[in-house]
Amino acid sequence: MDQSSFQKQLSALRDHRAAASGSMREAFAADPQRFEKFSASDSDLLLDWSKCAVDAQTMSLLEKLAAAADLEGRRAAMFAGKKINITEDRAVLHTALRNLNGKGITLDGQDVKAEVLAVFDAMSAFADAVRSGKAAGATGKKITDIVNIGIGGSDLGPAMATLALAPYHDGPRAHYVSNIDGAHIHDTLKGLSAETTLFIIASKTFTTVETMTNAETARKWVQKALGKDAVGKHFAAVSTALDLVAKFGIESDRVFGFWDWVGGRYSVWGAIGLPVMIAVGPKNFRAFLNGAHEMDEHFRTAPMAGNLPVLLGLVGWWHRVICKYPARAVIPYDQRLSRLPAYLQQLDMESNGKSVTLDGNAVTTPTGPLVWGEPGTNGQHAFFQLLHQGTDVIPVEFIAAAIGHEPDLKHQHDLLLANCLAQSEAFMKGRTLEEARAQMLAKGMKPADVDKIAPHRVFSGNRPSVTILYRKLDPHMLGRLIALYEHRVFVEGTLFNINSFDQWGVELGKELATGLLPVVEGKESAAKRDASTAGLVGHIHHLRGSE
Ligand SMILES: O=P(O)(O)OC[C@H]1O[C@H](O)[C@H](O)[C@@H](O)[C@@H]1O
């Protein structure tokens, strides 16, 4: 990053924002070409950011800022396997997991391609065997249910993708257990038969307490139903820590590895995607990878002005740093993407929720925003009130498919899209007091009532949103969409000048939890804890005593 030219562009953008006048409504009225100017597509995936408060100069300044941050250099370093995750001394090569037909990718002089392909082939063979019934349970019955036990990156990606690809799901049912709360595994196993259930223990480190505890519970459940020797046929594992997997007792031909150059939240493309592959089959899983690879190539080669991840990142950075919006809402008008907001929360917030720059200094601009969301139209009937009329401006990202998977229900899909478009129009246009009054008077309301109610029916408008529109949510498109978001996080992280690939912020709570367990259990005194923690522990014991 060239600090002085970055600071120069930053000031220029701040001045540009301060000098801006006029609303988006006016900008649309003045320029019939606004949509053409502020939208871009890559085959059947379109990004429209025309309903954001930007103009040609904004985009040109943002591009200069990206150049000052050496976005192209950092992008090249990532794809080349340079150790850009400096605090963990690791390369960042999740893109290699989906580059199945491309040239060899080397890391420290080693071709990682061969290893990637070997794992992909082993996963495919195992997935086929489970799907066909060849890899049956201990009593010879075909597997009907798989239970993935993992958390964070070892859960959210495959859980999100399994739901997204429901129309392609022709394998065993897939369940996901993540929480340490015993209720999660208990409720999941209720109704399942051990004879026909396969557990996949997914953990990059194979030390995560939630996953190891749930795995132990699952093992006992299988052993209780089918005896000690049944474990081999009912467990598989995915990890980078193959020695720890072996200790747990999972047979080596059911263990699928990955590498420290794949971050947990970037790992769905490799062995962590095994439950998805079993659910939808290797062919569809490959299409998912190919879609992501296509987006990688687009990100790597498309010129800035038409590069979708770059544009989405620039607009996101503009909203966060220059406009100072604290959050962004992701609203998929695609029910099957209902877990996308949760997935993006980890991808975005664990990557870019940082306060220290790459060189260890305090950041001088805000970094990653709060990311949250729910599918549309549900969100409309819950929290859109605040998005339209609340005191904070929260940019919204609308995500929608032109075509649904249910031709018989096309009228519902049309209604879905009409709602999606209506919302972004409403955020942009708003409704003035005069418009509110005129509407009410036209409906025959008494002028006194109009005076009283009209202010409540005003929408400030001028609230930004982007729309991501694609043809249909098939495996290939899902891959492109997720890779688009991954690279967007990379672009914003580069502009924030932070390391998007570590996650030290999750450690402190983990350490304290280990120390607090004996206190909660009553084996150690809470006296040395702060008064609140000690008081809460005391109250837990009190409530338990009254059971
Ligand atoms: O896959 P695992 O090693 O079990 O890790 C699971 C998750 O837990 C950690 O606390 C990290 O914050 C996540 O990045 C990770 O995805």
Coordinates of C-alpha atoms in Angstrom, one line a residue, residues 63-520:
E63 CA -10.6 3.1 -8.5
K64 CA -7.7 5.4 -7.9
L65 CA -7.9 4.5 -4.2
A66 CA -7.8 0.8 -5.1
A67 CA -4.7 1.4 -7.2
A68 CA -3.0 3.3 -4.2
A69 CA -3.8 0.3 -2.0
D70 CA -2.2 -2.0 -4.6
L71 CA -5.3 -4.1 -4.9
E72 CA -4.0 -5.7 -8.1
G73 CA -0.6 -6.6 -6.5
R74 CA -2.3 -8.1 -3.5
R75 CA -4.7 -10.0 -5.6
A76 CA -1.8 -11.4 -7.7
A77 CA 0.0 -12.3 -4.4
M78 CA -3.0 -14.3 -3.1
F79 CA -3.5 -16.2 -6.4
A80 CA 0.2 -17.0 -6.5
G81 CA 0.2 -18.6 -3.1
K82 CA 2.3 -15.9 -1.3
K83 CA 2.0 -16.0 2.5
I84 CA -0.4 -13.0 2.7
N85 CA -1.8 -14.2 6.0
I86 CA 1.2 -12.8 7.8
T87 CA 0.1 -13.3 11.4
E88 CA -0.2 -17.1 10.8
D89 CA 2.5 -17.2 8.2
R90 CA 0.2 -18.9 5.7
A91 CA -0.8 -18.7 2.1
V92 CA -4.4 -18.1 1.2
L93 CA -5.2 -20.5 -1.6
H94 CA -8.9 -21.6 -1.3
T95 CA -9.0 -20.7 -5.0
A96 CA -6.8 -23.7 -5.7
L97 CA -9.6 -26.0 -4.4
R98 CA -11.8 -25.0 -7.3
N99 CA -9.2 -24.8 -10.0
L100 CA -9.6 -28.5 -11.0
N101 CA -8.7 -28.2 -14.6
G102 CA -6.2 -25.4 -14.5
K103 CA -2.5 -25.2 -14.4
G104 CA -0.6 -26.5 -11.4
I105 CA -0.4 -24.2 -8.4
T106 CA 2.7 -24.3 -6.4
L107 CA 3.3 -23.4 -2.8
D108 CA 6.8 -23.5 -1.4
G109 CA 7.9 -25.2 -4.6
Q110 CA 5.3 -28.0 -4.2
D111 CA 2.5 -28.5 -6.7
V112 CA -0.7 -28.5 -4.5
K113 CA -2.8 -29.3 -7.5
A114 CA -2.1 -33.1 -7.3
E115 CA -3.1 -33.1 -3.6
V116 CA -6.3 -31.2 -4.2
L117 CA -7.3 -33.5 -7.0
A118 CA -6.5 -36.6 -4.9
V119 CA -8.8 -35.4 -2.1
F120 CA -11.5 -34.4 -4.6
D121 CA -11.3 -37.9 -6.2
A122 CA -11.4 -39.7 -2.8
M123 CA -14.4 -37.5 -1.7
S124 CA -16.2 -38.4 -4.9
A125 CA -15.6 -42.1 -4.5
F126 CA -16.8 -42.0 -0.9
A127 CA -19.8 -39.8 -1.8
D128 CA -20.8 -42.2 -4.6
A129 CA -20.4 -45.2 -2.3
V130 CA -22.6 -43.6 0.4
R131 CA -25.2 -42.6 -2.2
S132 CA -25.3 -46.0 -3.8
G133 CA -25.4 -47.9 -0.6
K134 CA -22.0 -49.5 -1.1
A135 CA -20.7 -47.8 2.0
A136 CA -23.5 -49.1 4.2
G137 CA -23.9 -49.1 7.9
A138 CA -22.7 -51.8 10.3
T139 CA -25.8 -53.9 9.8
G140 CA -25.7 -53.6 6.0
K141 CA -28.4 -51.0 5.7
K142 CA -28.1 -48.1 3.3
I143 CA -27.3 -44.7 4.8
T144 CA -30.4 -42.5 4.8
D145 CA -29.1 -39.6 7.0
I146 CA -25.8 -37.8 7.3
V147 CA -25.1 -35.7 10.3
N148 CA -22.3 -33.1 9.9
I149 CA -20.7 -32.2 13.3
G150 CA -18.7 -29.0 12.9
I151 CA -19.0 -25.3 13.8
G152 CA -18.1 -22.0 12.2
G153 CA -16.4 -22.6 8.9
S154 CA -16.9 -26.3 9.3
D155 CA -20.6 -25.9 9.4
L156 CA -21.9 -22.6 7.9
G157 CA -20.6 -23.2 4.3
P158 CA -21.9 -26.7 3.8
A159 CA -25.2 -26.0 5.7
M160 CA -25.8 -22.9 3.6
A161 CA -25.0 -24.7 0.3
T162 CA -27.1 -27.8 1.2
L163 CA -30.2 -25.6 1.6
A164 CA -29.4 -23.6 -1.5
L165 CA -29.1 -26.7 -3.6
A166 CA -32.3 -28.4 -2.4
P167 CA -33.6 -28.9 -6.0
Y168 CA -30.5 -31.0 -6.7
H169 CA -30.5 -33.0 -3.4
D170 CA -31.1 -36.6 -4.3
G171 CA -28.8 -38.3 -1.8
P172 CA -29.3 -39.0 1.9
R173 CA -30.9 -36.3 4.1
A174 CA -28.3 -33.9 5.6
H175 CA -28.3 -32.5 9.1
Y176 CA -26.0 -30.1 10.7
V177 CA -25.0 -30.1 14.4
S178 CA -22.8 -27.2 15.6
N179 CA -23.8 -25.9 19.0
I180 CA -22.3 -27.1 22.3
D181 CA -25.8 -26.9 23.6
G182 CA -26.8 -30.6 24.0
A183 CA -30.2 -29.7 22.7
H184 CA -28.8 -29.4 19.2
I185 CA -27.5 -33.0 18.9
H186 CA -30.3 -34.3 21.0
D187 CA -33.0 -32.9 18.8
T188 CA -31.2 -33.9 15.6
L189 CA -30.7 -37.5 16.7
K190 CA -34.3 -37.8 17.8
G191 CA -36.1 -39.7 15.1
L192 CA -32.8 -40.9 13.4
S193 CA -31.8 -44.6 13.4
A194 CA -28.2 -45.3 14.2
E195 CA -28.2 -48.2 11.7
T196 CA -28.7 -45.7 8.8
T197 CA -26.9 -42.6 10.0
L198 CA -23.4 -41.5 9.0
F199 CA -21.6 -38.8 11.0
I200 CA -19.0 -36.6 9.4
I201 CA -16.8 -34.9 12.0
A202 CA -15.6 -31.7 10.4
S203 CA -13.0 -29.6 12.1
K204 CA -9.9 -28.0 10.6
T205 CA -8.0 -28.2 13.9
F206 CA -9.9 -31.3 15.3
T207 CA -9.6 -29.6 18.7
T208 CA -12.7 -27.4 18.7
V209 CA -14.5 -28.2 22.0
E210 CA -18.0 -28.0 20.5
T211 CA -17.2 -30.4 17.7
M212 CA -15.2 -32.8 19.8
T213 CA -17.9 -32.9 22.5
N214 CA -20.7 -33.5 20.0
A215 CA -18.5 -36.1 18.3
E216 CA -18.1 -38.0 21.5
T217 CA -21.9 -37.9 22.2
A218 CA -22.5 -39.2 18.6
R219 CA -20.0 -42.0 19.2
K220 CA -21.7 -43.1 22.4
W221 CA -25.1 -43.0 20.6
V222 CA -23.8 -45.3 17.8
Q223 CA -22.1 -47.6 20.3
K224 CA -25.1 -47.9 22.5
A225 CA -27.3 -48.8 19.6
L226 CA -25.0 -51.0 17.5
G227 CA -22.0 -52.0 19.7
K228 CA -18.4 -50.8 19.9
D229 CA -17.3 -52.2 16.5
A230 CA -20.0 -50.3 14.6
V231 CA -18.2 -47.0 14.8
G232 CA -16.0 -47.6 11.7
K233 CA -19.0 -47.8 9.4
H234 CA -20.8 -44.8 10.9
F235 CA -18.1 -42.1 11.0
A236 CA -16.0 -40.1 8.6
A237 CA -13.9 -37.1 9.3
V238 CA -12.6 -33.9 7.6
S239 CA -9.6 -32.1 9.0
T240 CA -6.1 -30.7 8.5
A241 CA -5.0 -32.5 11.7
L242 CA -4.9 -36.1 10.4
D243 CA -3.0 -37.3 13.5
L244 CA -5.7 -36.2 15.8
V245 CA -8.4 -37.8 13.6
A246 CA -6.5 -41.1 13.8
K247 CA -6.5 -40.8 17.6
F248 CA -10.3 -40.4 17.6
G249 CA -10.4 -43.7 15.9
I250 CA -11.8 -42.9 12.4
E251 CA -10.6 -45.3 9.7
S252 CA -8.0 -43.6 7.4
D253 CA -10.0 -44.4 4.2
R254 CA -12.8 -42.2 5.6
V255 CA -10.7 -39.2 6.4
F256 CA -10.5 -36.3 4.0
G257 CA -7.8 -33.8 4.5
F258 CA -7.2 -30.2 3.7
W259 CA -4.4 -27.8 4.4
D260 CA -3.5 -24.8 6.5
W261 CA -3.6 -22.6 3.5
V262 CA -7.4 -22.9 3.4
G263 CA -9.1 -20.7 6.0
G264 CA -12.0 -22.3 7.9
R265 CA -14.5 -19.8 6.5
Y266 CA -13.1 -20.4 3.0
S267 CA -13.2 -24.2 3.2
V268 CA -16.5 -25.3 1.7
W269 CA -14.8 -25.9 -1.6
G270 CA -12.7 -28.8 -0.4
A271 CA -13.3 -31.7 2.0
I272 CA -15.5 -29.6 4.3
G273 CA -18.0 -29.7 1.4
L274 CA -18.3 -33.5 1.7
P275 CA -21.9 -33.5 3.1
V276 CA -22.9 -31.2 0.2
M277 CA -21.3 -33.6 -2.2
I278 CA -23.0 -36.6 -0.7
A279 CA -26.3 -34.7 -0.8
V280 CA -26.2 -33.5 -4.4
G281 CA -23.7 -35.8 -6.0
P282 CA -20.1 -35.2 -7.2
K283 CA -21.3 -33.9 -10.6
N284 CA -23.3 -31.0 -9.1
F285 CA -20.5 -30.4 -6.5
R286 CA -18.0 -30.0 -9.4
A287 CA -20.4 -27.5 -11.1
F288 CA -20.4 -25.6 -7.8
L289 CA -16.6 -25.5 -7.9
N290 CA -16.5 -24.6 -11.6
G291 CA -18.8 -21.7 -10.9
A292 CA -16.5 -20.4 -8.2
H293 CA -13.5 -20.9 -10.5
E294 CA -15.2 -18.8 -13.2
M295 CA -15.6 -16.0 -10.7
D296 CA -11.9 -16.3 -9.7
E297 CA -11.0 -15.9 -13.3
H298 CA -13.3 -12.9 -13.6
F299 CA -11.8 -11.3 -10.5
R300 CA -8.3 -12.0 -11.6
T301 CA -8.6 -10.7 -15.1
A302 CA -11.6 -8.4 -15.7
P303 CA -10.8 -4.6 -15.8
M304 CA -11.6 -2.8 -12.6
A305 CA -14.6 -0.9 -14.1
G306 CA -16.4 -4.1 -14.9
N307 CA -15.0 -6.4 -12.2
L308 CA -17.9 -7.5 -10.0
P309 CA -16.0 -8.3 -6.7
V310 CA -14.0 -5.1 -7.1
L311 CA -17.1 -3.0 -7.7
L312 CA -19.0 -4.6 -4.8
G313 CA -16.0 -4.1 -2.6
L314 CA -15.5 -0.5 -3.6
V315 CA -19.2 0.4 -3.0
G316 CA -19.1 -1.5 0.4
W317 CA -16.0 0.4 1.4
W318 CA -17.5 3.7 0.3
H319 CA -20.6 3.1 2.5
R320 CA -18.5 2.1 5.5
V321 CA -15.6 4.5 5.4
I322 CA -16.8 7.6 3.6
C323 CA -20.6 7.5 4.4
K324 CA -19.9 5.9 7.8
Y325 CA -22.8 3.5 7.7
P326 CA -22.2 1.0 10.5
A327 CA -24.0 -2.1 9.0
R328 CA -25.2 -3.7 5.9
A329 CA -28.2 -5.9 5.5
V330 CA -28.1 -8.9 3.1
I331 CA -31.6 -9.8 1.9
P332 CA -31.8 -12.8 -0.4
Y333 CA -35.1 -12.9 -2.2
D334 CA -34.4 -16.5 -2.6
Q335 CA -35.7 -18.7 0.3
R336 CA -33.1 -21.3 -0.4
L337 CA -30.4 -18.7 0.5
S338 CA -31.9 -18.4 4.0
R339 CA -28.6 -19.3 5.6
L340 CA -26.6 -17.0 3.4
P341 CA -26.7 -14.1 5.8
A342 CA -25.4 -16.4 8.6
Y343 CA -22.7 -17.7 6.3
L344 CA -21.7 -14.1 5.3
Q345 CA -21.6 -13.0 8.9
Q346 CA -18.6 -15.3 9.5
L347 CA -17.1 -14.7 6.1
D348 CA -17.2 -10.9 6.4
M349 CA -17.1 -10.2 10.1
E350 CA -14.5 -12.7 11.1
S351 CA -12.4 -11.6 8.1
N352 CA -12.7 -7.8 8.4
G353 CA -13.7 -7.1 12.0
K354 CA -10.2 -6.0 12.9
S355 CA -8.6 -2.9 14.5
V356 CA -5.0 -3.3 13.6
T357 CA -3.4 -2.8 10.2
L358 CA -1.1 -5.3 8.5
D359 CA 1.9 -3.5 10.0
G360 CA 0.5 -3.8 13.5
N361 CA -0.7 -0.2 14.0
A362 CA -4.2 1.0 15.0
V363 CA -6.4 1.4 11.9
T364 CA -7.4 5.0 11.1
T365 CA -10.6 4.2 9.2
P366 CA -13.6 2.1 10.2
T367 CA -13.2 -1.6 9.1
G368 CA -15.8 -4.2 8.4
P369 CA -19.5 -3.4 9.0
L370 CA -22.0 -5.4 10.9
V371 CA -23.5 -7.8 8.4
W372 CA -26.9 -9.3 9.0
G373 CA -30.1 -10.3 7.2
E374 CA -33.0 -12.6 6.5
P375 CA -34.7 -13.7 3.4
G376 CA -37.1 -11.4 1.6
T377 CA -40.1 -11.1 1.8
N378 CA -39.9 -12.2 5.4
G379 CA -37.7 -9.4 6.5
Q380 CA -40.1 -6.9 5.0
H381 CA -42.7 -7.9 7.7
A382 CA -40.2 -7.8 10.5
F383 CA -37.4 -5.1 10.4
F384 CA -37.8 -3.2 7.2
Q385 CA -39.6 -0.5 9.2
L386 CA -36.3 0.5 10.7
L387 CA -34.5 0.3 7.3
H388 CA -37.1 2.7 5.8
Q389 CA -37.8 5.1 8.6
G390 CA -35.2 4.4 11.3
T391 CA -32.5 7.0 12.2
D392 CA -29.6 5.0 10.9
V393 CA -29.0 4.5 7.2
I394 CA -28.2 0.8 6.5
P395 CA -27.4 -0.1 2.9
V396 CA -29.2 -3.2 1.7
E397 CA -28.0 -5.9 -0.6
F398 CA -30.9 -7.5 -2.6
I399 CA -30.1 -10.9 -4.1
A400 CA -32.5 -12.5 -6.5
A401 CA -33.0 -15.1 -9.2
A402 CA -34.9 -14.2 -12.4
I403 CA -36.1 -17.8 -12.7
G404 CA -37.3 -20.0 -9.8
H405 CA -37.2 -23.8 -9.7
E406 CA -40.9 -24.2 -9.6
P407 CA -42.5 -23.5 -13.0
D408 CA -45.9 -24.2 -11.6
L409 CA -45.5 -21.4 -9.1
K410 CA -44.2 -18.8 -11.4
H411 CA -46.8 -16.3 -10.2
Q412 CA -45.3 -16.6 -6.7
H413 CA -41.8 -16.0 -8.1
D414 CA -43.2 -12.9 -10.0
L415 CA -44.6 -11.6 -6.7
L416 CA -41.3 -12.3 -5.0
L417 CA -39.4 -10.2 -7.6
A418 CA -42.0 -7.4 -7.6
N419 CA -41.4 -7.1 -3.9
C420 CA -37.7 -7.1 -4.2
L421 CA -37.8 -4.4 -6.9
A422 CA -40.4 -2.4 -4.9
Q423 CA -38.3 -2.3 -1.8
S424 CA -35.2 -1.0 -3.6
E425 CA -37.3 1.6 -5.4
A426 CA -38.9 2.6 -2.1
F427 CA -35.4 3.0 -0.4
M428 CA -34.2 5.1 -3.3
K429 CA -37.3 7.3 -3.9
G430 CA -38.9 7.6 -0.5
R431 CA -42.1 9.6 -0.1
T432 CA -42.2 13.3 0.6
L433 CA -44.7 15.0 2.9
E434 CA -46.5 16.5 0.0
E435 CA -46.8 13.1 -1.7
A436 CA -48.0 11.5 1.6
R437 CA -50.6 14.3 2.0
A438 CA -51.8 14.1 -1.6
Q439 CA -52.3 10.3 -1.4
M440 CA -54.3 10.6 1.8
L441 CA -56.5 13.4 0.5
A442 CA -57.1 11.4 -2.7
K443 CA -58.3 8.5 -0.5
G444 CA -60.9 10.9 1.0
M445 CA -59.3 11.3 4.4
K446 CA -60.3 14.4 6.5
P447 CA -57.7 17.2 6.3
A448 CA -57.3 17.2 10.1
D449 CA -56.4 13.5 10.0
V450 CA -54.1 14.1 7.1
D451 CA -52.2 16.8 9.1
K452 CA -51.9 14.4 12.0
I453 CA -50.9 11.2 10.2
A454 CA -49.0 12.5 7.1
P455 CA -45.6 13.0 8.9
H456 CA -45.6 9.4 9.9
R457 CA -46.1 8.3 6.3
V458 CA -43.0 10.1 5.1
F459 CA -40.0 8.1 3.8
S460 CA -36.8 10.1 3.6
G461 CA -35.7 7.9 0.7
N462 CA -32.1 8.3 -0.7
R463 CA -31.3 5.1 1.2
P464 CA -28.7 3.0 -0.8
S465 CA -29.1 -0.5 -2.0
V466 CA -27.3 -2.8 -4.4
T467 CA -29.1 -5.6 -6.3
I468 CA -27.4 -8.8 -7.4
L469 CA -29.5 -10.5 -10.0
Y470 CA -28.8 -13.9 -11.6
R471 CA -30.6 -16.3 -13.8
K472 CA -31.3 -19.2 -11.5
L473 CA -29.8 -20.6 -8.4
D474 CA -28.1 -23.8 -9.7
P475 CA -24.8 -25.2 -8.4
H476 CA -22.7 -23.3 -10.8
M477 CA -24.4 -20.0 -9.9
L478 CA -24.1 -20.7 -6.2
G479 CA -20.4 -21.1 -6.7
R480 CA -20.1 -17.8 -8.5
L481 CA -22.2 -16.0 -5.9
I482 CA -20.2 -17.2 -3.0
A483 CA -16.8 -16.5 -4.7
L484 CA -18.1 -13.0 -5.5
Y485 CA -18.7 -12.4 -1.8
E486 CA -15.3 -14.0 -0.8
H487 CA -13.4 -11.7 -3.2
R488 CA -15.5 -8.7 -2.1
V489 CA -14.3 -9.3 1.5
F490 CA -10.7 -9.5 0.1
V491 CA -11.1 -6.2 -1.7
E492 CA -12.5 -4.4 1.3
G493 CA -9.8 -6.0 3.6
T494 CA -7.2 -4.7 1.2
L495 CA -8.6 -1.2 1.4
F496 CA -8.8 -1.4 5.2
N497 CA -5.1 -2.5 5.1
I498 CA -5.8 -5.4 7.5
N499 CA -5.2 -9.1 7.5
S500 CA -8.6 -10.7 6.4
F501 CA -7.4 -14.2 7.0
D502 CA -6.7 -14.5 10.7
Q503 CA -9.2 -14.6 13.6
W504 CA -7.5 -13.8 16.9
G505 CA -10.6 -12.2 18.2
V506 CA -12.3 -15.5 18.9
E507 CA -9.5 -16.7 21.2
L508 CA -10.0 -14.8 24.5
G509 CA -13.6 -16.1 25.1
K510 CA -12.4 -19.7 24.4
E511 CA -9.6 -19.4 26.9
L512 CA -11.9 -18.0 29.6
A513 CA -14.5 -20.7 28.9
T514 CA -11.9 -23.4 29.7
G515 CA -11.2 -21.8 33.0
L516 CA -14.8 -21.2 33.9
L517 CA -16.0 -24.8 33.3
P518 CA -14.9 -26.1 36.8
V519 CA -16.4 -23.0 38.3
V520 CA -19.8 -23.7 36.6

